[in-house]
Amino acid sequence: MPDIKRKTKTFFSLLKRAYFSWDRNDPWARSATIAYYALFSLPSLLIIVVTVAGYFWGQEAVQGRITKEIGEFIGMEAANSIEEMVAAAALDQSSTWALVFGFFFLLFGATGVFFQLKAAMNNIWNIAAKKNNVKRIVINRIISLGMVFVLGLLLLISLIISTILRAISDYLAKITPGITTFLLDLADFVLSFTIIMSLFASIFKWLPDVKLRWKTTYLGAMLTTALFLIAEYLIGFYFGQSDPASVYGGASSVVLILLWVYYTCLIVFFGAEFTVQYALHKKEKVEPNEYAEPAIYQELQRLESKRGQLIDEKRILDTLQSHTDKDEEEKKNQESEK
């Protein structure tokens, strides 16, 4: 019992520290930035996810599942709009060059949101990427593309397990129809929780330029998933009560997508801050990888550069002031001579 009390106290202490660090890093502006990028990345990202999972399961089934899942978050009207975006952004098969260029633009667009999310994660860990070169830019895009494929893989696993659960449900319905619904709902919740937690753990592990153990990411990923599922209900309740779609008219689908990504990013950033505080509490050895360094080094360089700039500005002001004083002195002399 004392051990449980101590762990509970430590947990709430970590939550408190994570909140203050989260608020200090201005998550509001960063979430708005990523929501903006996500709006343009979403069609490309979903096309790749649908293609990856659809190769094994069928694109219509995958696209229907995505529309259903998104519809549960922000409503079927916005989900149908996203489905139309995906259809409109599909690659043109009529021309080889159009297909090649379309593919590269597709990859660039799909990885944009993860590229921005990576920068935000680095900021949370107080590290900064070293000077970018072509090799590092390519690696960053590959990592971001890897996250897109992780989404496709998790969706595929979700579809497979959902099919298995449906088969088990049909079997149990013949034997114990009374508990079938409860068991299915419980299994579906555990499935959703596990898949979402795996996604968040992957983001915390792979996106920031730090060497981090999987074990360190899972507690933060569990907390983020719990907050995400709670927020899913609250956001759905808010959308249902306030009906923001009626305020924005034809732009309602775009606004709902932006709001959904915005609030999701706030939660992800808090989970990342909690992961940082947990790593500090456990005295985990966390250090930047070969492509990054502590942010304080670059901050000191900026301050030194700013110091040199201020010295130059002061020298210019002193020179201007000396000229002004000289002119005033000459003017006084001329007046005295008269």
PDB file of C-alpha atoms in Angstrom, residues 159-337:
ATOM      1  CA  LEU A 159      -8.576  -4.738 -40.185  1.00  0.00           C
ATOM      2  CA  ILE A 160      -7.274  -8.284 -39.730  1.00  0.00           C
ATOM      3  CA  ILE A 161      -8.039  -8.391 -36.008  1.00  0.00           C
ATOM      4  CA  SER A 162     -11.463  -6.802 -36.563  1.00  0.00           C
ATOM      5  CA  THR A 163     -12.298  -9.574 -39.044  1.00  0.00           C
ATOM      6  CA  ILE A 164     -11.158 -12.222 -36.546  1.00  0.00           C
ATOM      7  CA  LEU A 165     -13.236 -10.579 -33.809  1.00  0.00           C
ATOM      8  CA  ARG A 166     -16.284 -10.554 -36.069  1.00  0.00           C
ATOM      9  CA  ALA A 167     -15.845 -14.284 -36.762  1.00  0.00           C
ATOM     10  CA  ILE A 168     -15.477 -14.997 -33.023  1.00  0.00           C
ATOM     11  CA  SER A 169     -18.506 -12.811 -32.326  1.00  0.00           C
ATOM     12  CA  ASP A 170     -20.644 -14.755 -34.806  1.00  0.00           C
ATOM     13  CA  TYR A 171     -19.545 -17.997 -33.153  1.00  0.00           C
ATOM     14  CA  LEU A 172     -20.187 -16.748 -29.613  1.00  0.00           C
ATOM     15  CA  ALA A 173     -23.586 -15.365 -30.614  1.00  0.00           C
ATOM     16  CA  LYS A 174     -24.765 -18.920 -31.182  1.00  0.00           C
ATOM     17  CA  ILE A 175     -23.510 -20.094 -27.783  1.00  0.00           C
ATOM     18  CA  THR A 176     -23.794 -17.131 -25.384  1.00  0.00           C
ATOM     19  CA  PRO A 177     -25.701 -14.309 -27.109  1.00  0.00           C
ATOM     20  CA  GLY A 178     -26.029 -12.360 -23.845  1.00  0.00           C
ATOM     21  CA  ILE A 179     -22.329 -11.537 -23.388  1.00  0.00           C
ATOM     22  CA  THR A 180     -21.294 -11.355 -27.038  1.00  0.00           C
ATOM     23  CA  THR A 181     -21.853  -7.596 -27.351  1.00  0.00           C
ATOM     24  CA  PHE A 182     -19.975  -6.832 -24.134  1.00  0.00           C
ATOM     25  CA  LEU A 183     -16.994  -9.015 -25.085  1.00  0.00           C
ATOM     26  CA  LEU A 184     -16.871  -7.551 -28.586  1.00  0.00           C
ATOM     27  CA  ASP A 185     -16.964  -3.972 -27.285  1.00  0.00           C
ATOM     28  CA  LEU A 186     -14.237  -4.771 -24.756  1.00  0.00           C
ATOM     29  CA  ALA A 187     -12.039  -6.442 -27.374  1.00  0.00           C
ATOM     30  CA  ASP A 188     -12.599  -3.532 -29.786  1.00  0.00           C
ATOM     31  CA  PHE A 189     -11.589  -1.026 -27.074  1.00  0.00           C
ATOM     32  CA  VAL A 190      -8.423  -3.004 -26.231  1.00  0.00           C
ATOM     33  CA  LEU A 191      -7.591  -3.230 -29.941  1.00  0.00           C
ATOM     34  CA  SER A 192      -8.059   0.509 -30.490  1.00  0.00           C
ATOM     35  CA  PHE A 193      -6.074   1.363 -27.368  1.00  0.00           C
ATOM     36  CA  THR A 194      -3.172  -0.914 -28.345  1.00  0.00           C
ATOM     37  CA  ILE A 195      -2.952   0.339 -31.929  1.00  0.00           C
ATOM     38  CA  ILE A 196      -3.151   4.028 -30.991  1.00  0.00           C
ATOM     39  CA  MET A 197      -0.608   3.498 -28.191  1.00  0.00           C
ATOM     40  CA  SER A 198       1.770   1.790 -30.635  1.00  0.00           C
ATOM     41  CA  LEU A 199       1.486   4.751 -32.997  1.00  0.00           C
ATOM     42  CA  PHE A 200       2.258   7.276 -30.251  1.00  0.00           C
ATOM     43  CA  ALA A 201       5.149   5.162 -28.959  1.00  0.00           C
ATOM     44  CA  SER A 202       6.577   5.067 -32.502  1.00  0.00           C
ATOM     45  CA  ILE A 203       6.292   8.859 -32.768  1.00  0.00           C
ATOM     46  CA  PHE A 204       8.060   9.369 -29.420  1.00  0.00           C
ATOM     47  CA  LYS A 205      10.767   6.851 -30.325  1.00  0.00           C
ATOM     48  CA  TRP A 206      11.591   7.646 -33.960  1.00  0.00           C
ATOM     49  CA  LEU A 207      10.792  11.280 -34.648  1.00  0.00           C
ATOM     50  CA  PRO A 208      13.012  13.171 -32.175  1.00  0.00           C
ATOM     51  CA  ASP A 209      16.771  13.102 -32.802  1.00  0.00           C
ATOM     52  CA  VAL A 210      17.506  11.366 -29.496  1.00  0.00           C
ATOM     53  CA  LYS A 211      18.626   7.881 -28.525  1.00  0.00           C
ATOM     54  CA  LEU A 212      15.704   6.557 -26.520  1.00  0.00           C
ATOM     55  CA  ARG A 213      14.657   3.096 -25.341  1.00  0.00           C
ATOM     56  CA  TRP A 214      11.229   1.716 -26.225  1.00  0.00           C
ATOM     57  CA  LYS A 215      10.592   1.099 -22.532  1.00  0.00           C
ATOM     58  CA  THR A 216      10.842   4.829 -21.834  1.00  0.00           C
ATOM     59  CA  THR A 217       8.234   5.730 -24.449  1.00  0.00           C
ATOM     60  CA  TYR A 218       5.445   3.360 -23.447  1.00  0.00           C
ATOM     61  CA  LEU A 219       4.253   5.061 -20.249  1.00  0.00           C
ATOM     62  CA  GLY A 220       4.018   8.384 -22.104  1.00  0.00           C
ATOM     63  CA  ALA A 221       2.287   6.624 -25.016  1.00  0.00           C
ATOM     64  CA  MET A 222      -0.237   5.014 -22.634  1.00  0.00           C
ATOM     65  CA  LEU A 223      -1.028   8.382 -21.034  1.00  0.00           C
ATOM     66  CA  THR A 224      -1.310  10.039 -24.457  1.00  0.00           C
ATOM     67  CA  THR A 225      -3.677   7.303 -25.670  1.00  0.00           C
ATOM     68  CA  ALA A 226      -5.897   7.644 -22.594  1.00  0.00           C
ATOM     69  CA  LEU A 227      -6.046  11.431 -23.037  1.00  0.00           C
ATOM     70  CA  PHE A 228      -6.661  10.988 -26.774  1.00  0.00           C
ATOM     71  CA  LEU A 229      -9.636   8.667 -26.217  1.00  0.00           C
ATOM     72  CA  ILE A 230     -11.072  11.010 -23.589  1.00  0.00           C
ATOM     73  CA  ALA A 231     -10.580  13.960 -25.951  1.00  0.00           C
ATOM     74  CA  GLU A 232     -12.245  11.952 -28.739  1.00  0.00           C
ATOM     75  CA  TYR A 233     -15.404  11.767 -26.648  1.00  0.00           C
ATOM     76  CA  LEU A 234     -15.205  15.404 -25.486  1.00  0.00           C
ATOM     77  CA  ILE A 235     -14.516  16.771 -28.978  1.00  0.00           C
ATOM     78  CA  GLY A 236     -17.390  14.693 -30.361  1.00  0.00           C
ATOM     79  CA  PHE A 237     -19.644  16.034 -27.601  1.00  0.00           C
ATOM     80  CA  TYR A 238     -18.480  19.611 -28.301  1.00  0.00           C
ATOM     81  CA  PHE A 239     -19.062  19.281 -32.041  1.00  0.00           C
ATOM     82  CA  GLY A 240     -22.478  17.794 -31.370  1.00  0.00           C
ATOM     83  CA  GLN A 241     -23.539  20.558 -28.968  1.00  0.00           C
ATOM     84  CA  SER A 242     -22.007  23.659 -30.561  1.00  0.00           C
ATOM     85  CA  ASP A 243     -22.297  22.521 -34.206  1.00  0.00           C
ATOM     86  CA  PRO A 244     -19.309  24.521 -35.528  1.00  0.00           C
ATOM     87  CA  ALA A 245     -20.174  23.353 -39.035  1.00  0.00           C
ATOM     88  CA  SER A 246     -23.231  25.634 -39.049  1.00  0.00           C
ATOM     89  CA  VAL A 247     -21.020  28.664 -38.273  1.00  0.00           C
ATOM     90  CA  TYR A 248     -18.503  28.139 -41.098  1.00  0.00           C
ATOM     91  CA  GLY A 249     -20.871  26.947 -43.801  1.00  0.00           C
ATOM     92  CA  GLY A 250     -19.096  25.507 -46.841  1.00  0.00           C
ATOM     93  CA  ALA A 251     -15.719  25.644 -45.099  1.00  0.00           C
ATOM     94  CA  SER A 252     -16.969  23.558 -42.166  1.00  0.00           C
ATOM     95  CA  SER A 253     -15.193  20.343 -43.223  1.00  0.00           C
ATOM     96  CA  VAL A 254     -11.838  22.121 -43.454  1.00  0.00           C
ATOM     97  CA  VAL A 255     -12.362  23.804 -40.074  1.00  0.00           C
ATOM     98  CA  LEU A 256     -13.330  20.520 -38.402  1.00  0.00           C
ATOM     99  CA  ILE A 257     -10.189  18.820 -39.764  1.00  0.00           C
ATOM    100  CA  LEU A 258      -8.026  21.701 -38.501  1.00  0.00           C
ATOM    101  CA  LEU A 259      -9.659  21.583 -35.058  1.00  0.00           C
ATOM    102  CA  TRP A 260      -9.283  17.807 -34.860  1.00  0.00           C
ATOM    103  CA  VAL A 261      -5.562  17.887 -35.725  1.00  0.00           C
ATOM    104  CA  TYR A 262      -5.009  20.936 -33.496  1.00  0.00           C
ATOM    105  CA  TYR A 263      -6.419  19.310 -30.360  1.00  0.00           C
ATOM    106  CA  THR A 264      -4.704  16.013 -31.161  1.00  0.00           C
ATOM    107  CA  CYS A 265      -1.328  17.788 -31.384  1.00  0.00           C
ATOM    108  CA  LEU A 266      -1.880  19.450 -28.006  1.00  0.00           C
ATOM    109  CA  ILE A 267      -2.364  15.990 -26.493  1.00  0.00           C
ATOM    110  CA  VAL A 268       0.630  14.479 -28.322  1.00  0.00           C
ATOM    111  CA  PHE A 269       2.884  17.305 -27.125  1.00  0.00           C
ATOM    112  CA  PHE A 270       1.743  16.820 -23.535  1.00  0.00           C
ATOM    113  CA  GLY A 271       2.463  13.079 -23.808  1.00  0.00           C
ATOM    114  CA  ALA A 272       5.936  13.860 -25.179  1.00  0.00           C
ATOM    115  CA  GLU A 273       6.586  16.280 -22.289  1.00  0.00           C
ATOM    116  CA  PHE A 274       5.508  13.579 -19.841  1.00  0.00           C
ATOM    117  CA  THR A 275       7.922  11.137 -21.521  1.00  0.00           C
ATOM    118  CA  VAL A 276      10.742  13.663 -21.037  1.00  0.00           C
ATOM    119  CA  GLN A 277       9.892  14.094 -17.341  1.00  0.00           C
ATOM    120  CA  TYR A 278       9.635  10.323 -16.876  1.00  0.00           C
ATOM    121  CA  ALA A 279      13.065   9.818 -18.490  1.00  0.00           C
ATOM    122  CA  LEU A 280      14.538  12.477 -16.171  1.00  0.00           C
ATOM    123  CA  HIS A 281      12.884  10.857 -13.147  1.00  0.00           C
ATOM    124  CA  LYS A 282      14.279   7.440 -14.065  1.00  0.00           C
ATOM    125  CA  LYS A 283      17.702   8.988 -14.789  1.00  0.00           C
ATOM    126  CA  GLU A 284      17.603   7.441 -18.260  1.00  0.00           C
ATOM    127  CA  LYS A 285      20.631   8.070 -20.427  1.00  0.00           C
ATOM    128  CA  VAL A 286      19.135  10.151 -23.222  1.00  0.00           C
ATOM    129  CA  GLU A 287      21.457  11.887 -25.647  1.00  0.00           C
ATOM    130  CA  PRO A 288      21.192  13.414 -29.126  1.00  0.00           C
ATOM    131  CA  ASN A 289      22.059  11.235 -32.092  1.00  0.00           C
ATOM    132  CA  GLU A 290      24.841  12.110 -34.514  1.00  0.00           C
ATOM    133  CA  TYR A 291      22.592  14.530 -36.415  1.00  0.00           C
ATOM    134  CA  ALA A 292      21.661  16.747 -33.448  1.00  0.00           C
ATOM    135  CA  GLU A 293      23.130  18.570 -30.463  1.00  0.00           C
ATOM    136  CA  PRO A 294      21.825  20.238 -27.279  1.00  0.00           C
ATOM    137  CA  ALA A 295      19.807  23.286 -28.279  1.00  0.00           C
ATOM    138  CA  ILE A 296      21.743  25.464 -25.843  1.00  0.00           C
ATOM    139  CA  TYR A 297      24.831  25.339 -28.106  1.00  0.00           C
ATOM    140  CA  GLN A 298      22.968  26.927 -30.998  1.00  0.00           C
ATOM    141  CA  GLU A 299      21.266  29.359 -28.607  1.00  0.00           C
ATOM    142  CA  LEU A 300      24.677  30.508 -27.349  1.00  0.00           C
ATOM    143  CA  GLN A 301      25.825  30.973 -30.959  1.00  0.00           C
ATOM    144  CA  ARG A 302      22.744  33.081 -31.675  1.00  0.00           C
ATOM    145  CA  LEU A 303      23.373  35.176 -28.554  1.00  0.00           C
ATOM    146  CA  GLU A 304      27.008  35.698 -29.557  1.00  0.00           C
ATOM    147  CA  SER A 305      25.912  36.685 -33.052  1.00  0.00           C
ATOM    148  CA  LYS A 306      23.338  39.042 -31.547  1.00  0.00           C
ATOM    149  CA  ARG A 307      26.010  40.542 -29.284  1.00  0.00           C
ATOM    150  CA  GLY A 308      28.208  41.284 -32.294  1.00  0.00           C
ATOM    151  CA  GLN A 309      25.225  42.813 -34.093  1.00  0.00           C
ATOM    152  CA  LEU A 310      24.425  45.052 -31.091  1.00  0.00           C
ATOM    153  CA  ILE A 311      28.068  46.205 -30.900  1.00  0.00           C
ATOM    154  CA  ASP A 312      27.947  47.167 -34.592  1.00  0.00           C
ATOM    155  CA  GLU A 313      24.635  48.994 -34.095  1.00  0.00           C
ATOM    156  CA  LYS A 314      26.066  50.881 -31.076  1.00  0.00           C
ATOM    157  CA  ARG A 315      29.113  51.904 -33.108  1.00  0.00           C
ATOM    158  CA  ILE A 316      26.844  53.285 -35.844  1.00  0.00           C
ATOM    159  CA  LEU A 317      24.726  55.164 -33.297  1.00  0.00           C
ATOM    160  CA  ASP A 318      27.837  56.614 -31.637  1.00  0.00           C
ATOM    161  CA  THR A 319      29.127  57.774 -35.019  1.00  0.00           C
ATOM    162  CA  LEU A 320      25.781  59.394 -35.892  1.00  0.00           C
ATOM    163  CA  GLN A 321      25.633  61.004 -32.464  1.00  0.00           C
ATOM    164  CA  SER A 322      29.159  62.436 -32.836  1.00  0.00           C
ATOM    165  CA  HIS A 323      28.201  63.928 -36.221  1.00  0.00           C
ATOM    166  CA  THR A 324      25.082  65.435 -34.678  1.00  0.00           C
ATOM    167  CA  ASP A 325      27.042  66.935 -31.796  1.00  0.00           C
ATOM    168  CA  LYS A 326      29.612  68.342 -34.232  1.00  0.00           C
ATOM    169  CA  ASP A 327      26.894  69.938 -36.378  1.00  0.00           C
ATOM    170  CA  GLU A 328      25.250  71.500 -33.333  1.00  0.00           C
ATOM    171  CA  GLU A 329      28.598  72.875 -32.147  1.00  0.00           C
ATOM    172  CA  GLU A 330      29.313  74.438 -35.553  1.00  0.00           C
ATOM    173  CA  LYS A 331      25.848  75.973 -35.602  1.00  0.00           C
ATOM    174  CA  LYS A 332      26.411  77.545 -32.175  1.00  0.00           C
ATOM    175  CA  ASN A 333      29.748  78.925 -33.286  1.00  0.00           C
ATOM    176  CA  GLN A 334      28.195  80.535 -36.347  1.00  0.00           C
ATOM    177  CA  GLU A 335      25.450  82.126 -34.251  1.00  0.00           C
ATOM    178  CA  SER A 336      27.987  83.487 -31.742  1.00  0.00           C
ATOM    179  CA  GLU A 337      30.050  85.051 -34.555  1.00  0.00           C
TER     180      GLU A 337
END
